[in-house]
Amino acid sequence: MAIIETENLTYTYPGATNPSIRNVSIKIEKGEFVLITGPSGCGKTTLCRCFNGLIPHFYQGKLEGEVFVAGLKVDEHSIHELAKHVGLVFQNPENQLFALSVEKDVAFGLENLGVPRDEIRRRVDWAMKLTGIYHLKDRAPNELSGGQQQRVAIASVLAMKPEIIVLDEPTSFLDPLGAENIFKVIYELNRKFGITIILVEHRLDLTAKYADHIIIMDNGEILLDGETRSVLNSEKARLVGVGIPKATRLYQILKKDRVNLRSTIPLSSDEMAAMLEEVLKSK
Amino acid sequence: MIEVKNVYFTYPNGVEALKGVSLTIKDGEFVAIMGQNGAGKTTLVKHFNGLLKPTKGIVLVDGVDTRKVSVATLARKVGFVFQNPDHQLFSETVEDEISFALKNFRFEAETINKRVDWALNLLGLTRYKKTSPFMLSGGERKRVALASVLAWNPKILILDEPTIGQDYQQKEKLRHFILQLNAQKKTVIIVTHDVEFVAECNPRVILMSNGEIIADGEARKILTDPKIVTEASIVPPQITQIFIKLKNYGFPRDILDIYEAREAILNSLRKGFK
């Protein structure tokens, strides 16, 4: 069974007249790096809230259809139980941090799970080093910059070593190099440790190159769902206006001009530059 | 006009955020202030509306020393949209949020209604008029914050990270919208990390690092200069990166967008360049 599976999932927030997501049926396999994108208000965040049980346990409202996460039926298991399998990193780190020091914030989830002290120490240090905040461990999270705070939030989730990490626009507040570092960290977690990554992002220029699988949503429904390169090369993806990577767009334009580029669709400047180099050399 | 003369600023905790910054922003300019987290960008722009006063040096807004007037007085002229909309929003409905400042500035009721509707429409928020801002998505809240400042029509507009959480289409709208405001002679100052957005707008770029200005000039010049970009820890736009990697093939150095890229490549292939 897929690590996340939804079947005809429809959800309406309490008091809302229309559902925020409609008939969503998706499968995410273990170890995949999945990108979820689509216009603001298309239901991306709502869908992610179904993966860790915030919907229906916290938000209530009306849930139809089914969600299975790590083999558990989400509406039959508590948020607490699901937290061992799914870590969630929000858009705004301020909503997530509360402890007096960075180190305590990162350790909090583990303490609650009753993990032995040595193990907590090890995992907290590991998570702080990976996210580049080890030198900030004694600082108060609320004194840090937005970017540093987001790294603390990511470290707290990493420390739990969940099978799935869901990140909802995690680098919005980071500078480009800081963002790239975080994406690399996430990618490493995915490749080295096989953690399933679900990343909600608008900026495909920065992130498409990491993803095996992309889901494009529009107006509460799944518009496109499949392998990243073929989805982003489709006419539908261009028309919905999700901002496909500039390198991919340049490739499409040059192909139309009959430039003899290889048929693999590029997702990054590196890939595009390499393809152009082949053509330029063969001239 | 904003004049910053040799400004130093030290936070109460001892962090020296600005170290001798001087610059002039003329009326009607469109400026992007860029640089790493912690470079001093937000600290600098908070001096433009008097939220922060220099520890040393002087800031003049239309010739007035910001130390000598209240933030409220400056606000009429200098609108500030914060990076995090939650620091700004507090009302029960989007409508109340947008009309709040207008009431404070003592506009007439009819004007207030017109301006609220105008701002809602401009930012695609009309359907949320009676909604609580806190029911909206991050990107939508950001637009409410922007609408509430635009509504009082300040002469100078400061947007701290306006593209955060905005989808591609909203960014496109924001870009048109900024260019339109700028065409109407408004001064627009954005603080941003978004190189793709800046590449598409091509404003004057002021690049900061470590509390100082390290470059000041046209976006095309600054974002395509590998040396400057590395010094400020900025990642160049994707198209520019392609040409930085192809630097041995004799392409022009300052390519920013796809159409320039296409032309450069087709030209080079036509020439049979080796």
Short mmCIF file of C-alpha atoms in Angstrom, two decimals, chain A residues 14 38-41 91-92 94-95 145-148 169 172-177 180 202-203 205-206 239-243 245-250 253-254 257 259 267-270 272-274 276-277 279-281 283, chain B residues 35-38 83-84 86-87 135 137-141 143 161 164-171 193-196 200 233-235 238-239 241-243 245-246 249 251 258-259 261-262 265-266 268-270 272-274:
data_model
loop_
_atom_site.label_atom_id
_atom_site.label_comp_id
_atom_site.label_asym_id
_atom_site.label_seq_id
_atom_site.Cartn_x
_atom_site.Cartn_y
_atom_site.Cartn_z
CA PRO A 14 -16.89 24.37 9.59
CA GLY A 38 -1.23 25.42 -7.54
CA PRO A 39 -2.71 28.93 -7.21
CA SER A 40 -3.32 30.44 -3.74
CA GLY A 41 -6.46 29.06 -2.16
CA GLN A 91 4.68 28.46 6.41
CA ASN A 92 5.12 30.75 9.37
CA GLU A 94 6.25 31.78 14.65
CA ASN A 95 3.15 29.60 14.85
CA SER A 145 15.38 36.15 12.24
CA GLY A 146 12.50 34.61 10.25
CA GLY A 147 14.90 32.37 8.37
CA GLN A 148 16.61 31.11 11.49
CA GLU A 169 6.18 26.69 1.91
CA SER A 172 9.21 31.68 2.37
CA PHE A 173 11.13 33.66 4.96
CA LEU A 174 14.62 32.53 3.99
CA ASP A 175 17.07 34.23 1.68
CA PRO A 176 17.84 32.34 -1.54
CA LEU A 177 20.98 30.64 -0.27
CA GLU A 180 18.61 26.32 -1.14
CA HIS A 202 4.95 28.04 -5.55
CA ARG A 203 8.54 28.57 -6.62
CA ASP A 205 12.34 27.43 -10.28
CA LEU A 206 13.89 26.50 -6.95
CA LEU A 239 -1.87 27.28 -19.08
CA VAL A 240 -2.85 26.97 -15.43
CA GLY A 241 -0.10 29.49 -14.66
CA VAL A 242 1.92 27.77 -11.96
CA GLY A 243 5.16 29.32 -13.16
CA PRO A 245 10.86 26.72 -14.20
CA LYS A 246 12.46 29.25 -16.56
CA ALA A 247 14.93 26.59 -17.72
CA THR A 248 12.03 24.32 -18.74
CA ARG A 249 10.28 27.19 -20.49
CA LEU A 250 13.43 28.13 -22.40
CA ILE A 253 10.75 27.70 -26.75
CA LEU A 254 14.03 26.53 -28.28
CA ASP A 257 12.67 26.93 -32.88
CA VAL A 259 17.10 23.69 -31.85
CA LEU A 267 14.21 21.38 -14.61
CA SER A 268 17.22 23.45 -13.55
CA SER A 269 19.83 25.83 -14.93
CA ASP A 270 22.48 23.11 -14.62
CA MET A 272 19.66 23.34 -19.34
CA ALA A 273 23.23 24.61 -19.53
CA ALA A 274 24.54 21.07 -20.07
CA LEU A 276 22.95 23.75 -24.58
CA GLU A 277 26.61 22.96 -24.26
CA VAL A 279 24.49 21.63 -29.05
CA LEU A 280 27.05 24.44 -29.03
CA LYS A 281 29.96 22.01 -29.08
CA LYS A 283 28.32 23.07 -34.10
CA GLY B 35 20.74 41.03 0.50
CA GLN B 36 20.97 38.08 2.88
CA ASN B 37 18.88 37.63 6.00
CA GLY B 38 20.36 39.90 8.63
CA GLN B 83 6.79 41.13 5.78
CA ASN B 84 4.48 39.17 8.03
CA ASP B 86 -0.02 38.94 11.04
CA HIS B 87 2.00 41.77 12.55
CA MET B 135 -9.75 32.85 7.82
CA SER B 137 -4.55 31.93 3.42
CA GLY B 138 -1.10 33.41 4.02
CA GLY B 139 -0.94 34.83 0.51
CA GLU B 140 -4.39 36.36 0.83
CA ARG B 141 -3.62 37.95 4.22
CA ARG B 143 -2.79 41.10 0.02
CA GLU B 161 8.97 40.89 1.00
CA ILE B 164 6.29 35.74 -0.09
CA GLY B 165 3.52 33.16 -0.28
CA GLN B 166 2.18 34.58 -3.53
CA ASP B 167 1.53 32.21 -6.40
CA TYR B 168 2.84 32.82 -9.88
CA GLN B 169 -0.26 34.62 -11.12
CA GLN B 170 -0.48 36.84 -8.06
CA LYS B 171 3.16 37.73 -8.53
CA HIS B 193 14.93 37.99 -1.82
CA ASP B 194 13.02 37.14 -4.94
CA VAL B 195 15.60 37.46 -7.72
CA GLU B 196 13.22 36.16 -10.40
CA GLU B 200 11.34 40.71 -14.39
CA SER B 233 25.15 35.59 -1.12
CA ILE B 234 22.47 36.04 -3.74
CA VAL B 235 21.50 33.34 -6.22
CA GLN B 238 17.77 30.95 -13.38
CA ILE B 239 18.26 32.27 -16.91
CA GLN B 241 22.74 31.13 -14.15
CA ILE B 242 22.54 29.24 -17.44
CA PHE B 243 24.70 31.86 -19.11
CA LYS B 245 27.71 28.33 -16.82
CA LEU B 246 28.11 28.92 -20.56
CA TYR B 249 30.79 30.45 -25.43
CA PHE B 251 27.37 35.13 -24.96
CA ILE B 258 13.90 34.02 -21.55
CA TYR B 259 13.43 36.10 -24.68
CA ALA B 261 18.17 34.07 -23.87
CA ARG B 262 16.40 32.70 -26.93
CA ILE B 265 21.24 31.24 -28.41
CA LEU B 266 19.69 31.40 -31.87
CA SER B 268 25.10 32.01 -31.69
CA LEU B 269 23.85 28.85 -33.48
CA ARG B 270 23.31 30.79 -36.69
CA GLY B 272 28.03 28.46 -36.24
CA PHE B 273 29.96 29.57 -33.23
CA LYS B 274 32.70 27.26 -32.08
#
